[in-house]
Short mmCIF file of N, CA, C and O in Angstrom, two decimals:
data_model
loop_
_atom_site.label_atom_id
_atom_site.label_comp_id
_atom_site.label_asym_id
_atom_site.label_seq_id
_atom_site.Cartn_x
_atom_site.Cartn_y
_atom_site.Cartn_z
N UNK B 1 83.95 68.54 -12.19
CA UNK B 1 83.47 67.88 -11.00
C UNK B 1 84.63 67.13 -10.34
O UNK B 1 85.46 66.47 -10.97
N UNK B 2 84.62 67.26 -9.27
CA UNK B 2 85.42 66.14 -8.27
C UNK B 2 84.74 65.81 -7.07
O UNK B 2 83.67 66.27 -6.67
N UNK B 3 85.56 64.86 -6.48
CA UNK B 3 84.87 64.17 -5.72
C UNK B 3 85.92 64.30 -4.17
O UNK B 3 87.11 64.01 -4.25
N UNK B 4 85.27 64.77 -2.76
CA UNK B 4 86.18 64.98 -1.88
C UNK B 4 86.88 63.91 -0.97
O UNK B 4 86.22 63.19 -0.23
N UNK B 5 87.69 63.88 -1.03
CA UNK B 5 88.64 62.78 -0.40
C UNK B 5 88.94 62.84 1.09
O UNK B 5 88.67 62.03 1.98
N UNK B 6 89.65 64.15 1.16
CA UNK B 6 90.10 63.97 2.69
C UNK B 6 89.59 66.34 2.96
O UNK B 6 90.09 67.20 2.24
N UNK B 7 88.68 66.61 4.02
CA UNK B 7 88.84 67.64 4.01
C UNK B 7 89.61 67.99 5.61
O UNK B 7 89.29 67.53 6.71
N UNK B 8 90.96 69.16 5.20
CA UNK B 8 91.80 69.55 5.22
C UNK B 8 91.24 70.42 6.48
O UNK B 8 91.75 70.25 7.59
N UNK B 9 90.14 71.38 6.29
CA UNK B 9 89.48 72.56 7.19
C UNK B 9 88.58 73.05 6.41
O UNK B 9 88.37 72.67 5.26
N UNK B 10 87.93 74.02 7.05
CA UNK B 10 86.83 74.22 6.57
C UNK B 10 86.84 75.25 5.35
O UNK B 10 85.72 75.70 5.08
N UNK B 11 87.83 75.66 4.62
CA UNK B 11 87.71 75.90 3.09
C UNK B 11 89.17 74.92 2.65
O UNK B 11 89.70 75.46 1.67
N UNK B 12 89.93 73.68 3.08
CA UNK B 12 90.32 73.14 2.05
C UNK B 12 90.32 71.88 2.34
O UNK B 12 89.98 71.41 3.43
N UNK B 13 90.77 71.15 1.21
CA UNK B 13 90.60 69.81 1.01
C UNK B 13 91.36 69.59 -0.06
O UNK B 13 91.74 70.39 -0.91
N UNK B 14 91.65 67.87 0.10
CA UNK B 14 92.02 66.78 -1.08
C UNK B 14 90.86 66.28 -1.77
O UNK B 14 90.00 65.58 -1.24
N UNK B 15 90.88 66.69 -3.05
CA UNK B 15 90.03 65.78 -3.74
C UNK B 15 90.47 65.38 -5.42
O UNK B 15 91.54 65.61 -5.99
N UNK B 16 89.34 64.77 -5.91
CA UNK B 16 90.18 63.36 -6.65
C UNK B 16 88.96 63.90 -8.05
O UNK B 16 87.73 63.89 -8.13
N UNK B 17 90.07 64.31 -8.96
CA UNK B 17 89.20 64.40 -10.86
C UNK B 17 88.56 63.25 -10.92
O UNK B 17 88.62 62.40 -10.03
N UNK B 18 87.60 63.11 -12.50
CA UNK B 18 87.33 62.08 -12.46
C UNK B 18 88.10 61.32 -12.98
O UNK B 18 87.77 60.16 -12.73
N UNK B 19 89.53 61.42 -13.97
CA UNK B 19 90.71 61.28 -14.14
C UNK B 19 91.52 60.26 -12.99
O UNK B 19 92.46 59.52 -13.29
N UNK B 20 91.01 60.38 -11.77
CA UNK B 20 91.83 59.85 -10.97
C UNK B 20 93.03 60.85 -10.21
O UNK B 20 93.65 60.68 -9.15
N UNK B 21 93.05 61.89 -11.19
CA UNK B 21 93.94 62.36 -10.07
C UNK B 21 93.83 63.74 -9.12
O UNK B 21 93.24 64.80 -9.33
N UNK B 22 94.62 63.29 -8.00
CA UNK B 22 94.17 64.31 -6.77
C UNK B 22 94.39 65.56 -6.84
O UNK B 22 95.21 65.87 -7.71
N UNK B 23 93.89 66.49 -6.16
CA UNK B 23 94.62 67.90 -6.46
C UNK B 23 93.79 68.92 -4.97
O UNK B 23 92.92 68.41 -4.25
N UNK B 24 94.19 70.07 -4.83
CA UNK B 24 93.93 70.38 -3.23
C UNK B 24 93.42 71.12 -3.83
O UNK B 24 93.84 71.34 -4.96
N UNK B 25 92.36 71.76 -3.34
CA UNK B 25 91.01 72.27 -3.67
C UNK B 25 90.53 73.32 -2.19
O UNK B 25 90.22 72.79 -1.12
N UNK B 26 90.54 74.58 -2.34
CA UNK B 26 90.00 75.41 -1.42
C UNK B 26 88.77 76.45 -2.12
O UNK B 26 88.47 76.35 -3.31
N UNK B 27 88.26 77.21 -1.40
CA UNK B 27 87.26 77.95 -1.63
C UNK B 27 87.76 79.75 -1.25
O UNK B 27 88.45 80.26 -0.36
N UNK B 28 87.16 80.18 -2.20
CA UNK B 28 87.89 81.71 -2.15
C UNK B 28 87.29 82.39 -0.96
O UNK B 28 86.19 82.14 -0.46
N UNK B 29 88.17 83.27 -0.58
CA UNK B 29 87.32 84.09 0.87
C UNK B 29 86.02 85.01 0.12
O UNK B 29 84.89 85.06 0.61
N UNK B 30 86.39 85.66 -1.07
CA UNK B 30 85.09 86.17 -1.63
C UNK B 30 83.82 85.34 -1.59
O UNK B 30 82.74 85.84 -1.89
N UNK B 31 83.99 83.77 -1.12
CA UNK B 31 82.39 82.96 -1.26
C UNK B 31 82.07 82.66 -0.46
O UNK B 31 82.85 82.00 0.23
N UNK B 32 80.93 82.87 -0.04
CA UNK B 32 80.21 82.08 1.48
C UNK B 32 81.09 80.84 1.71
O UNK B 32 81.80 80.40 0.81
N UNK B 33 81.04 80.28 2.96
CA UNK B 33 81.43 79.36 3.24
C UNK B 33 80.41 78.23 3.01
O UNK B 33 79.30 78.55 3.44
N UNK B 34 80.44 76.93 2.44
CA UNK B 34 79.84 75.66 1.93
C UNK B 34 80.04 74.71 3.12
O UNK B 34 80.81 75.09 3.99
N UNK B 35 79.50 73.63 3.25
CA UNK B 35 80.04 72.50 3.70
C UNK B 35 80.67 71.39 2.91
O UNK B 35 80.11 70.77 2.01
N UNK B 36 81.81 71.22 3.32
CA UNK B 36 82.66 70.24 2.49
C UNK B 36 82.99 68.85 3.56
O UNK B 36 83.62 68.66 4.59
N UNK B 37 82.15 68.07 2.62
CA UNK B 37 82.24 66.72 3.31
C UNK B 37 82.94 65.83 2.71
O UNK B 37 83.16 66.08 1.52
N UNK B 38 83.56 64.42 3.30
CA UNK B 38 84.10 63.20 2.48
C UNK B 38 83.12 62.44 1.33
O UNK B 38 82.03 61.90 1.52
N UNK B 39 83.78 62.57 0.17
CA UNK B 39 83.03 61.77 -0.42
C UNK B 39 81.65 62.53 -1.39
O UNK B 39 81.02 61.90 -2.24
N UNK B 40 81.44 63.83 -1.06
CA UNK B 40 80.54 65.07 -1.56
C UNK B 40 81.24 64.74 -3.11
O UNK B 40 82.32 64.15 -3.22
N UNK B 41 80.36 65.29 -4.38
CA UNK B 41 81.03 65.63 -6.04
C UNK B 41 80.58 67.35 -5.15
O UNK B 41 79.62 67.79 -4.52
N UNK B 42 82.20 67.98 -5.71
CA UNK B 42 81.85 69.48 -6.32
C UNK B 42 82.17 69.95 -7.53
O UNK B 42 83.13 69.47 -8.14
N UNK B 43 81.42 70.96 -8.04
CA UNK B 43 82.54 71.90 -8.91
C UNK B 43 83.66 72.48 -8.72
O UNK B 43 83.95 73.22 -7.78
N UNK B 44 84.33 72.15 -9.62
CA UNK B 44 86.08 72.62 -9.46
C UNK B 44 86.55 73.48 -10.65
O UNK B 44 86.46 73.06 -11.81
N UNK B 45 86.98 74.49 -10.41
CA UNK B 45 87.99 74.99 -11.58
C UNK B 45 89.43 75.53 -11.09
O UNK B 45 89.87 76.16 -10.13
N UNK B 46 90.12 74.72 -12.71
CA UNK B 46 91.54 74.17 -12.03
C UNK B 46 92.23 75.45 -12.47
O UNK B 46 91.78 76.16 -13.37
N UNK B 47 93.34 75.72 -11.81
CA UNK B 47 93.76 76.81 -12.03
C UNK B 47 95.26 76.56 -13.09
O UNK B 47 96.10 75.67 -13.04
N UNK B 48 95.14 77.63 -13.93
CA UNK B 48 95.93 77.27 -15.20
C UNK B 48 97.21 76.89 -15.66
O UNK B 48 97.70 76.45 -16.69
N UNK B 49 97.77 77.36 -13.98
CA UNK B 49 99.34 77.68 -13.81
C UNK B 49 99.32 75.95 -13.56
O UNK B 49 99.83 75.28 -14.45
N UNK B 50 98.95 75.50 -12.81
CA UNK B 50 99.40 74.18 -11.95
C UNK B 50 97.74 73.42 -11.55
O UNK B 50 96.93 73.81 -10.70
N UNK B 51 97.61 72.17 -12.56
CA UNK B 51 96.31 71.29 -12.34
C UNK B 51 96.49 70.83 -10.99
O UNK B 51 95.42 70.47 -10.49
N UNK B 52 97.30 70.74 -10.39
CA UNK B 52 97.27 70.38 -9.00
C UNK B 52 96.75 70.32 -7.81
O UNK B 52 96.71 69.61 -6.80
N UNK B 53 96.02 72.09 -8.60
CA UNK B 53 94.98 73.16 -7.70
C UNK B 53 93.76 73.04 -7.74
O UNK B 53 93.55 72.29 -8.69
N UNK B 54 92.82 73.32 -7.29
CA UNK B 54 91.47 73.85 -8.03
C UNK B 54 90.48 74.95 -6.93
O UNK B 54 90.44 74.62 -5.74
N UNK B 55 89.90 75.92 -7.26
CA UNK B 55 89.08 76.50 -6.67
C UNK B 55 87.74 75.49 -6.87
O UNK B 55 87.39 74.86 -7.87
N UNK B 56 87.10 75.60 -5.40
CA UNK B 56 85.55 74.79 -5.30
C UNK B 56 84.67 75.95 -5.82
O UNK B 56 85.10 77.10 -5.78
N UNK B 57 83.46 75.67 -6.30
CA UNK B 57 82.86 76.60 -7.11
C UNK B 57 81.29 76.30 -6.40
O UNK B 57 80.59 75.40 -6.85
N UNK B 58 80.88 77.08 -5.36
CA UNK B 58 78.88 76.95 -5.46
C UNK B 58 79.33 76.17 -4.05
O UNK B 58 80.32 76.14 -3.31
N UNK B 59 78.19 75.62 -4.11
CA UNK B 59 78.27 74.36 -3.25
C UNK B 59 77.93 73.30 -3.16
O UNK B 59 77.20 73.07 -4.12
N UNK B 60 78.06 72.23 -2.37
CA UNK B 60 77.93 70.74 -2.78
C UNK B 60 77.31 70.09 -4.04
O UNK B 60 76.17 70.37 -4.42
N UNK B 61 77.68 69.70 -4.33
CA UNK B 61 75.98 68.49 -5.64
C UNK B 61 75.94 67.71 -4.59
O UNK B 61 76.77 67.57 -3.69
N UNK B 62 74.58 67.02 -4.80
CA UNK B 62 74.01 65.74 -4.60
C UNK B 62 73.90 65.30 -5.38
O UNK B 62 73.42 64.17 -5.38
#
């Protein structure tokens, strides 16, 4: 889970582990497009090479 910080466009964004730390976060063209708002928790999976990253996974939680 993370939580969105600043979104970037409409598949990317800054958002923040629960760790505290930030990492840029987009959505694959294979997935519908979601709405990504400030402050939304999503699912994230970080990609292995570099935590820095993460693909958004589904869409929003409440």
């Amino acid at each position: 889970m993370a939580t969105i910080r600043r979104v970037l466009s409409p598949r990317t964004c800054h958002a923040v582990l629960p760790n505290g730390k930030e990492i840029f976060g987009t959505i694959q063209k294979e997935l519908p497009d979601f709405p990504l708002e400030e402050g939304a928790a999503v699912r994230v999976s970080l990609y292995v090479s570099d935590f820095s990253y993460g693909e958004m996974l589904g869409g929003v939680v409440n």
